[in-house]
mmCIF file of C-alpha atoms in Angstrom:
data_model
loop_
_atom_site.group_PDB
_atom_site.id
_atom_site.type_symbol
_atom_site.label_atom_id
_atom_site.label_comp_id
_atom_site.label_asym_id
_atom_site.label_seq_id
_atom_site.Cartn_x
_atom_site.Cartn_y
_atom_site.Cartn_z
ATOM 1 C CA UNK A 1 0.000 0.000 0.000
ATOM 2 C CA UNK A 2 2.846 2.818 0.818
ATOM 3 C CA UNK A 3 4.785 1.551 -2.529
ATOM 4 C CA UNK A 4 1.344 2.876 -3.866
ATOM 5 C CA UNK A 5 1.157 5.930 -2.154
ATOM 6 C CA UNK A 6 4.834 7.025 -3.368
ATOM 7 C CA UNK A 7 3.915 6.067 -6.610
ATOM 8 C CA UNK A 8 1.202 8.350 -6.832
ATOM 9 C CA UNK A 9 2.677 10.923 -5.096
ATOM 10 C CA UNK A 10 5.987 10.606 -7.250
ATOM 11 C CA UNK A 11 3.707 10.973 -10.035
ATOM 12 C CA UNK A 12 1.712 13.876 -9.049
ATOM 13 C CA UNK A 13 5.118 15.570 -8.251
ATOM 14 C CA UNK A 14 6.357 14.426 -11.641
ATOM 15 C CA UNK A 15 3.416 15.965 -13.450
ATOM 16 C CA UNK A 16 3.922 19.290 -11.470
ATOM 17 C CA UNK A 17 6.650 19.593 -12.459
ATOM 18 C CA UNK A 18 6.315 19.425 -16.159
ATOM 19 C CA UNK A 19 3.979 21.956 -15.506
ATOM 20 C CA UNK A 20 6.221 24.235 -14.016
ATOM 21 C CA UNK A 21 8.123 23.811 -16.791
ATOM 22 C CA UNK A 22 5.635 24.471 -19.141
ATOM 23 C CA UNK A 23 5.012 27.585 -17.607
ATOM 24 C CA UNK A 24 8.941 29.294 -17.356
ATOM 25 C CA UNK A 25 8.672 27.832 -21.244
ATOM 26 C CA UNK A 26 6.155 29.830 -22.182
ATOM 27 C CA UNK A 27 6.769 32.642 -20.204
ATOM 28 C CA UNK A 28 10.306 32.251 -21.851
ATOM 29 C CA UNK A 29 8.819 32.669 -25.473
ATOM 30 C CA UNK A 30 7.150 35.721 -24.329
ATOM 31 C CA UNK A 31 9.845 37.462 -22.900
ATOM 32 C CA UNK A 32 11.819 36.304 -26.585
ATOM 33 C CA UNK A 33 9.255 38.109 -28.376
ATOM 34 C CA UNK A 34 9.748 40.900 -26.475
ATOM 35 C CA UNK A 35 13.103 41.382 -26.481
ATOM 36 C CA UNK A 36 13.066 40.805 -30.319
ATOM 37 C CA UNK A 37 10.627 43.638 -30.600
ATOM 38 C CA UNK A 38 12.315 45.734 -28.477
ATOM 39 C CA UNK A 39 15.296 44.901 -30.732
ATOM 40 C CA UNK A 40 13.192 45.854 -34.137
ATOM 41 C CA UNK A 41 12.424 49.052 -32.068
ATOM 42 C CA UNK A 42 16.081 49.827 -31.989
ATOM 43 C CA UNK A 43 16.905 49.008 -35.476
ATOM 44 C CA UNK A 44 14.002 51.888 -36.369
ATOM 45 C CA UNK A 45 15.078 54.075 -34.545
ATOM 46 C CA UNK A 46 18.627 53.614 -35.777
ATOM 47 C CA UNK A 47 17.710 54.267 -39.150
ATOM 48 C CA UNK A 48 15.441 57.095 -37.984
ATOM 49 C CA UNK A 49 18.688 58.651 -36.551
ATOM 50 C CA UNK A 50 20.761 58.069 -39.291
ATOM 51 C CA UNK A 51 18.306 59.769 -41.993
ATOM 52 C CA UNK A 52 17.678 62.696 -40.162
ATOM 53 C CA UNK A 53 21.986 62.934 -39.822
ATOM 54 C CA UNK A 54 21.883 62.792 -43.213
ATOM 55 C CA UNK A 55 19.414 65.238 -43.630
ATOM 56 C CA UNK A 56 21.182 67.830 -41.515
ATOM 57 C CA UNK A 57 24.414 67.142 -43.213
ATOM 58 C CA UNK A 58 23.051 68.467 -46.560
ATOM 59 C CA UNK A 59 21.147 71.384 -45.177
ATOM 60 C CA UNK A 60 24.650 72.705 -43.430
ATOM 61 C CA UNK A 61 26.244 71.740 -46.671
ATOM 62 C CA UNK A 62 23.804 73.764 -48.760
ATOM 63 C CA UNK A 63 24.280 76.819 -45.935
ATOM 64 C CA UNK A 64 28.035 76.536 -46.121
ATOM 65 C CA UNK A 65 28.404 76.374 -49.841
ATOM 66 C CA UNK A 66 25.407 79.844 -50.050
ATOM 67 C CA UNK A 67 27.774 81.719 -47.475
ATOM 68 C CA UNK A 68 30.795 80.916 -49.040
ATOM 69 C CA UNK A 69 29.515 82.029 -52.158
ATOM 70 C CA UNK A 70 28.244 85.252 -50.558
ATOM 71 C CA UNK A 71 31.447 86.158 -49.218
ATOM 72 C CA UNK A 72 33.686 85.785 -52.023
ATOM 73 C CA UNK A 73 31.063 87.581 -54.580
ATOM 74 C CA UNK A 74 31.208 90.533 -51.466
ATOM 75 C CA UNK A 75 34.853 89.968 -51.203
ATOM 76 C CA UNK A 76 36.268 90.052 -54.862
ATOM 77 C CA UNK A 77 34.060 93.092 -55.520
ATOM 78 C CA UNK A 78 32.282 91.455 -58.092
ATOM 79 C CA UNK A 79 28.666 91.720 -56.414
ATOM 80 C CA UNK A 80 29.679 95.588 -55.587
ATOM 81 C CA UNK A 81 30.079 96.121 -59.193
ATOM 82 C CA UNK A 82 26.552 94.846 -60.168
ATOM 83 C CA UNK A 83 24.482 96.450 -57.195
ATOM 84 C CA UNK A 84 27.029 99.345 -55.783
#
């Protein structure tokens, strides 16, 4: 009769346990999807960044090259010959 009782109760245990492990599994996948989205986020954001860089990078460009321009037309006289 007690060979029974262990039995059963090594069983029940035995069943808990895969359970448990069921559980942390799934749990597991979840907190894999969310670290891949969090991951995707990142990537997005990345590229985000990296346009608006570029972005900026030809606005000073266009800026620079204007004011350059300006000052040598104002420097070599040439625009004071036209509108002075």
């Amino acid at each position: 009769m007690k060979n029974r009782d262990y039995a059963h109760i090594k069983q029940s245990l035995l069943l808990e346990m895969h359970g448990n492990i069921k559980v942390v599994m799934s749990e597991l996948k979840i907190m894999n999807g969310q670290v891949k989205e969090i991951k995707r986020e990142q990537i997005d954001h990345e590229r985000d960044a990296v346009g608006y860089r570029r972005k900026i990078d030809k606005l000073w460009t266009i800026m620079h090259t204007v004011c350059w321009i300006i000052f040598i037309l104002t420097g070599s006289g040439i625009l004071w010959r036209f509108y002075g």
